[in-house]
């Protein structure tokens, strides 16, 4: 005897509940998720001719700030090599085995995003890093929320997804670790990822369902692995959304 089985949720019940609660948290405290666009790697969202230069990266940074409704004059962006470096005689970056590629620092007077120069050759990874670090700025500096380190990183990833940058996080996973230097504090990113790819995909699918976007354009730009996870999440949510929402 054969019958159609309902699609299974691709993430745990606990993770599913967390994603839904965190999206509600962002929606209440930051932005209207339904109105926020899903950012894609197209000229419609990034109308610049990107070259692997710091000048282009700064222009890209200002472009991304627009989607976060952040004044780029309130936070600076600098670049460093993945080795011991001193910027403006205040921030010391010590190379380590994690190979950090992005950092956010705050000292009570200024805010700075630091980007490893190697990312200039990888626009999607650069966008993912800037988006994550800007979310640190929004959560802590603009909204005044402070959480335990690990929870802070998870919320920061989720916030970047809610602001429309999930594709870039999903295509280029990142890991963000707290760091301190010279009395300053911030967060750094490497290439492993706090939120698992499946959770990123599920969060994006949940956003699509809230938007009633059943065939999201973002699927065209997801890499093979991430697209598979996103399709599984969409299939599951389509099977339950009209019943439970």
mmCIF file of C-alpha atoms in Angstrom:
data_model
loop_
_atom_site.group_PDB
_atom_site.id
_atom_site.type_symbol
_atom_site.label_atom_id
_atom_site.label_comp_id
_atom_site.label_asym_id
_atom_site.label_seq_id
_atom_site.Cartn_x
_atom_site.Cartn_y
_atom_site.Cartn_z
ATOM 1 C CA UNK A 1 0.000 0.000 0.000
ATOM 2 C CA UNK A 2 1.375 3.402 -0.963
ATOM 3 C CA UNK A 3 0.484 6.869 0.251
ATOM 4 C CA UNK A 4 1.893 10.347 0.070
ATOM 5 C CA UNK A 5 4.015 11.180 3.059
ATOM 6 C CA UNK A 6 4.115 14.748 4.273
ATOM 7 C CA UNK A 7 7.541 16.374 3.916
ATOM 8 C CA UNK A 8 9.651 16.209 7.057
ATOM 9 C CA UNK A 9 11.000 19.346 8.652
ATOM 10 C CA UNK A 10 14.714 19.490 7.673
ATOM 11 C CA UNK A 11 15.787 20.965 11.030
ATOM 12 C CA UNK A 12 15.054 20.013 14.631
ATOM 13 C CA UNK A 13 11.881 21.120 16.416
ATOM 14 C CA UNK A 14 14.014 23.214 18.757
ATOM 15 C CA UNK A 15 15.775 24.966 15.877
ATOM 16 C CA UNK A 16 12.476 25.515 14.076
ATOM 17 C CA UNK A 17 10.984 27.211 17.138
ATOM 18 C CA UNK A 18 14.133 29.303 17.615
ATOM 19 C CA UNK A 19 14.075 30.545 14.003
ATOM 20 C CA UNK A 20 10.416 31.540 14.248
ATOM 21 C CA UNK A 21 10.934 33.332 17.580
ATOM 22 C CA UNK A 22 14.055 35.155 16.395
ATOM 23 C CA UNK A 23 12.377 36.307 13.179
ATOM 24 C CA UNK A 24 9.529 37.665 15.292
ATOM 25 C CA UNK A 25 12.112 39.400 17.515
ATOM 26 C CA UNK A 26 13.716 41.090 14.503
ATOM 27 C CA UNK A 27 10.330 41.995 13.075
ATOM 28 C CA UNK A 28 9.265 43.678 16.320
ATOM 29 C CA UNK A 29 12.531 45.425 17.164
ATOM 30 C CA UNK A 30 14.215 46.181 13.842
ATOM 31 C CA UNK A 31 12.392 45.963 10.507
ATOM 32 C CA UNK A 32 9.249 44.758 8.763
ATOM 33 C CA UNK A 33 10.500 41.448 7.396
ATOM 34 C CA UNK A 34 7.733 41.190 4.829
ATOM 35 C CA UNK A 35 8.640 44.564 3.343
ATOM 36 C CA UNK A 36 12.398 44.006 3.452
ATOM 37 C CA UNK A 37 13.701 42.821 0.055
ATOM 38 C CA UNK A 38 15.648 39.586 -0.413
ATOM 39 C CA UNK A 39 19.028 40.889 -1.558
ATOM 40 C CA UNK A 40 20.443 39.214 -4.677
ATOM 41 C CA UNK A 41 23.838 39.446 -6.426
ATOM 42 C CA UNK A 42 22.420 41.442 -9.340
ATOM 43 C CA UNK A 43 22.696 44.965 -10.725
ATOM 44 C CA UNK A 44 19.258 45.669 -9.307
ATOM 45 C CA UNK A 45 20.747 45.595 -5.818
ATOM 46 C CA UNK A 46 24.408 46.378 -6.475
ATOM 47 C CA UNK A 47 24.598 48.809 -9.348
ATOM 48 C CA UNK A 48 28.373 49.133 -9.285
ATOM 49 C CA UNK A 49 31.155 47.695 -11.394
ATOM 50 C CA UNK A 50 33.042 45.809 -8.718
ATOM 51 C CA UNK A 51 36.790 45.503 -8.835
ATOM 52 C CA UNK A 52 39.037 43.955 -6.202
ATOM 53 C CA UNK A 53 40.035 47.277 -4.703
ATOM 54 C CA UNK A 54 39.491 48.932 -1.338
ATOM 55 C CA UNK A 55 37.748 51.841 -3.053
ATOM 56 C CA UNK A 56 35.171 49.514 -4.628
ATOM 57 C CA UNK A 57 34.739 47.681 -1.330
ATOM 58 C CA UNK A 58 34.000 50.971 0.420
ATOM 59 C CA UNK A 59 31.430 51.810 -2.244
ATOM 60 C CA UNK A 60 29.908 48.352 -1.729
ATOM 61 C CA UNK A 61 29.884 48.967 2.031
ATOM 62 C CA UNK A 62 27.916 52.201 1.566
ATOM 63 C CA UNK A 63 25.498 50.336 -0.718
ATOM 64 C CA UNK A 64 24.934 47.662 1.933
ATOM 65 C CA UNK A 65 24.494 50.287 4.656
ATOM 66 C CA UNK A 66 21.506 51.586 2.694
ATOM 67 C CA UNK A 67 19.688 48.253 3.079
ATOM 68 C CA UNK A 68 20.366 48.307 6.818
ATOM 69 C CA UNK A 69 19.299 51.956 7.084
ATOM 70 C CA UNK A 70 22.678 52.721 8.647
ATOM 71 C CA UNK A 71 24.490 56.004 8.120
ATOM 72 C CA UNK A 72 27.939 54.959 6.804
ATOM 73 C CA UNK A 73 29.441 58.041 8.457
ATOM 74 C CA UNK A 74 28.666 56.503 11.857
ATOM 75 C CA UNK A 75 30.872 53.470 11.281
ATOM 76 C CA UNK A 76 34.164 53.216 9.426
ATOM 77 C CA UNK A 77 35.527 50.373 7.334
ATOM 78 C CA UNK A 78 39.222 49.511 7.190
ATOM 79 C CA UNK A 79 41.267 46.696 5.683
ATOM 80 C CA UNK A 80 44.034 44.494 7.034
ATOM 81 C CA UNK A 81 46.271 41.624 6.031
ATOM 82 C CA UNK A 82 45.775 38.293 7.784
ATOM 83 C CA UNK A 83 48.866 38.705 9.900
ATOM 84 C CA UNK A 84 49.863 40.952 12.783
ATOM 85 C CA UNK A 85 48.679 44.440 11.812
ATOM 86 C CA UNK A 86 48.180 47.766 13.571
ATOM 87 C CA UNK A 87 45.532 50.188 12.321
ATOM 88 C CA UNK A 88 45.616 53.806 13.491
ATOM 89 C CA UNK A 89 47.780 52.690 16.405
ATOM 90 C CA UNK A 90 44.687 51.479 18.285
ATOM 91 C CA UNK A 91 43.733 48.071 16.935
ATOM 92 C CA UNK A 92 46.146 45.179 16.862
ATOM 93 C CA UNK A 93 45.133 42.127 14.828
ATOM 94 C CA UNK A 94 47.056 38.966 15.526
ATOM 95 C CA UNK A 95 46.895 36.270 12.874
ATOM 96 C CA UNK A 96 45.656 32.927 14.206
ATOM 97 C CA UNK A 97 44.785 29.462 13.015
ATOM 98 C CA UNK A 98 41.134 30.391 12.374
ATOM 99 C CA UNK A 99 42.073 32.741 9.552
ATOM 100 C CA UNK A 100 39.685 35.529 10.500
ATOM 101 C CA UNK A 101 38.435 37.619 7.606
ATOM 102 C CA UNK A 102 36.239 40.244 9.260
ATOM 103 C CA UNK A 103 35.921 42.004 12.590
ATOM 104 C CA UNK A 104 33.741 44.591 14.292
ATOM 105 C CA UNK A 105 35.151 46.779 17.043
ATOM 106 C CA UNK A 106 33.634 49.328 19.393
ATOM 107 C CA UNK A 107 35.324 51.300 22.155
ATOM 108 C CA UNK A 108 32.556 53.622 23.310
ATOM 109 C CA UNK A 109 33.664 56.433 21.016
ATOM 110 C CA UNK A 110 33.957 54.921 17.554
ATOM 111 C CA UNK A 111 32.803 51.907 15.586
ATOM 112 C CA UNK A 112 34.845 50.113 12.966
ATOM 113 C CA UNK A 113 34.455 47.166 10.609
ATOM 114 C CA UNK A 114 37.724 45.510 9.656
ATOM 115 C CA UNK A 115 37.928 43.422 6.480
ATOM 116 C CA UNK A 116 40.751 41.078 5.509
ATOM 117 C CA UNK A 117 42.077 42.193 2.112
ATOM 118 C CA UNK A 118 41.811 38.676 0.713
ATOM 119 C CA UNK A 119 38.029 39.090 0.628
ATOM 120 C CA UNK A 120 38.374 41.719 -2.067
ATOM 121 C CA UNK A 121 38.694 38.801 -4.507
ATOM 122 C CA UNK A 122 35.434 37.203 -3.311
ATOM 123 C CA UNK A 123 32.496 39.650 -3.607
ATOM 124 C CA UNK A 124 29.850 37.315 -2.126
ATOM 125 C CA UNK A 125 32.019 36.524 0.896
ATOM 126 C CA UNK A 126 32.779 40.223 1.262
ATOM 127 C CA UNK A 127 29.067 41.057 1.255
ATOM 128 C CA UNK A 128 28.321 38.305 3.787
ATOM 129 C CA UNK A 129 31.045 39.584 6.100
ATOM 130 C CA UNK A 130 29.988 43.224 5.885
ATOM 131 C CA UNK A 131 26.333 42.290 6.466
ATOM 132 C CA UNK A 132 27.175 40.266 9.558
ATOM 133 C CA UNK A 133 29.407 42.934 11.036
ATOM 134 C CA UNK A 134 26.810 45.642 10.372
ATOM 135 C CA UNK A 135 24.293 43.568 12.304
ATOM 136 C CA UNK A 136 26.631 43.660 15.309
ATOM 137 C CA UNK A 137 26.584 47.436 15.030
ATOM 138 C CA UNK A 138 22.788 47.576 14.752
ATOM 139 C CA UNK A 139 22.119 45.155 17.603
ATOM 140 C CA UNK A 140 24.592 46.602 20.103
ATOM 141 C CA UNK A 141 25.257 50.215 19.172
ATOM 142 C CA UNK A 142 21.919 51.293 17.720
ATOM 143 C CA UNK A 143 19.542 49.104 19.745
ATOM 144 C CA UNK A 144 21.620 48.473 22.865
ATOM 145 C CA UNK A 145 21.096 44.696 23.030
ATOM 146 C CA UNK A 146 23.855 42.633 24.607
ATOM 147 C CA UNK A 147 23.747 38.856 24.815
ATOM 148 C CA UNK A 148 26.057 36.057 25.859
ATOM 149 C CA UNK A 149 28.707 35.532 23.164
ATOM 150 C CA UNK A 150 27.309 32.452 21.447
ATOM 151 C CA UNK A 151 23.691 33.667 21.551
ATOM 152 C CA UNK A 152 24.855 37.031 20.256
ATOM 153 C CA UNK A 153 26.444 35.407 17.222
ATOM 154 C CA UNK A 154 23.378 33.332 16.433
ATOM 155 C CA UNK A 155 21.115 36.370 16.663
ATOM 156 C CA UNK A 156 23.533 38.360 14.514
ATOM 157 C CA UNK A 157 23.470 35.708 11.767
ATOM 158 C CA UNK A 158 19.682 35.542 11.942
ATOM 159 C CA UNK A 159 19.380 39.321 11.807
ATOM 160 C CA UNK A 160 21.537 39.450 8.665
ATOM 161 C CA UNK A 161 19.236 36.854 7.096
ATOM 162 C CA UNK A 162 16.133 38.837 8.085
ATOM 163 C CA UNK A 163 17.613 41.945 6.488
ATOM 164 C CA UNK A 164 17.769 40.002 3.225
ATOM 165 C CA UNK A 165 21.381 38.767 3.121
ATOM 166 C CA UNK A 166 20.761 35.071 3.779
ATOM 167 C CA UNK A 167 21.841 34.044 0.286
ATOM 168 C CA UNK A 168 25.344 35.386 0.871
ATOM 169 C CA UNK A 169 25.646 33.739 4.296
ATOM 170 C CA UNK A 170 24.320 30.466 2.900
ATOM 171 C CA UNK A 171 26.584 30.463 -0.145
ATOM 172 C CA UNK A 172 29.646 31.405 1.905
ATOM 173 C CA UNK A 173 29.316 30.196 5.475
ATOM 174 C CA UNK A 174 31.101 32.096 8.213
ATOM 175 C CA UNK A 175 32.069 31.603 11.835
ATOM 176 C CA UNK A 176 32.172 34.559 14.201
ATOM 177 C CA UNK A 177 34.224 34.551 17.389
ATOM 178 C CA UNK A 178 34.562 37.167 20.064
ATOM 179 C CA UNK A 179 37.928 38.856 20.341
ATOM 180 C CA UNK A 180 39.496 41.653 22.337
ATOM 181 C CA UNK A 181 42.525 43.822 21.743
ATOM 182 C CA UNK A 182 43.936 46.883 23.415
ATOM 183 C CA UNK A 183 40.897 47.374 25.638
ATOM 184 C CA UNK A 184 38.513 47.241 22.692
ATOM 185 C CA UNK A 185 36.018 44.516 21.996
ATOM 186 C CA UNK A 186 34.317 43.112 18.952
ATOM 187 C CA UNK A 187 33.690 40.027 16.879
ATOM 188 C CA UNK A 188 35.600 38.289 14.154
ATOM 189 C CA UNK A 189 34.583 36.029 11.300
ATOM 190 C CA UNK A 190 36.171 32.944 9.816
ATOM 191 C CA UNK A 191 35.009 30.420 7.265
ATOM 192 C CA UNK A 192 33.116 27.775 9.243
ATOM 193 C CA UNK A 193 29.739 29.169 10.297
ATOM 194 C CA UNK A 194 27.745 29.394 13.543
ATOM 195 C CA UNK A 195 24.301 28.893 12.055
ATOM 196 C CA UNK A 196 24.347 25.627 10.107
ATOM 197 C CA UNK A 197 23.559 25.886 6.412
ATOM 198 C CA UNK A 198 20.272 24.034 6.939
ATOM 199 C CA UNK A 199 19.140 26.540 9.560
ATOM 200 C CA UNK A 200 20.073 29.464 7.298
ATOM 201 C CA UNK A 201 18.050 27.845 4.511
ATOM 202 C CA UNK A 202 15.080 27.229 6.796
ATOM 203 C CA UNK A 203 15.106 30.830 8.033
ATOM 204 C CA UNK A 204 15.112 32.076 4.441
ATOM 205 C CA UNK A 205 12.272 29.714 3.522
ATOM 206 C CA UNK A 206 10.253 30.893 6.524
ATOM 207 C CA UNK A 207 10.723 34.492 5.400
ATOM 208 C CA UNK A 208 9.587 33.551 1.880
ATOM 209 C CA UNK A 209 6.438 31.965 3.288
ATOM 210 C CA UNK A 210 5.696 35.055 5.356
ATOM 211 C CA UNK A 211 6.020 37.048 2.160
ATOM 212 C CA UNK A 212 3.802 34.482 0.360
ATOM 213 C CA UNK A 213 6.640 34.059 -2.137
ATOM 214 C CA UNK A 214 6.231 30.404 -3.116
ATOM 215 C CA UNK A 215 8.784 30.412 -5.946
ATOM 216 C CA UNK A 216 11.499 32.773 -4.688
ATOM 217 C CA UNK A 217 13.939 34.237 -7.173
ATOM 218 C CA UNK A 218 16.763 33.607 -4.720
ATOM 219 C CA UNK A 219 16.824 29.933 -5.760
ATOM 220 C CA UNK A 220 18.432 30.967 -9.055
ATOM 221 C CA UNK A 221 21.504 32.276 -7.236
ATOM 222 C CA UNK A 222 22.007 29.646 -4.513
ATOM 223 C CA UNK A 223 24.897 27.241 -4.961
ATOM 224 C CA UNK A 224 24.079 23.555 -5.419
ATOM 225 C CA UNK A 225 24.342 22.539 -1.758
ATOM 226 C CA UNK A 226 22.531 25.561 -0.348
ATOM 227 C CA UNK A 227 19.814 25.376 -3.010
ATOM 228 C CA UNK A 228 19.081 21.777 -2.032
ATOM 229 C CA UNK A 229 18.600 22.753 1.623
ATOM 230 C CA UNK A 230 16.469 25.738 0.656
ATOM 231 C CA UNK A 231 14.227 23.630 -1.577
ATOM 232 C CA UNK A 232 13.697 21.080 1.217
ATOM 233 C CA UNK A 233 12.684 23.819 3.638
ATOM 234 C CA UNK A 234 10.347 25.425 1.119
ATOM 235 C CA UNK A 235 8.715 22.086 0.353
ATOM 236 C CA UNK A 236 8.093 21.411 4.033
ATOM 237 C CA UNK A 237 6.745 24.884 4.787
ATOM 238 C CA UNK A 238 4.464 24.852 1.754
ATOM 239 C CA UNK A 239 2.910 21.656 3.116
ATOM 240 C CA UNK A 240 2.011 23.189 6.482
ATOM 241 C CA UNK A 241 1.847 26.943 6.080
ATOM 242 C CA UNK A 242 -1.745 27.286 4.864
ATOM 243 C CA UNK A 243 -2.862 25.072 7.752
ATOM 244 C CA UNK A 244 -0.953 26.617 10.606
ATOM 245 C CA UNK A 245 -0.683 30.294 9.593
#
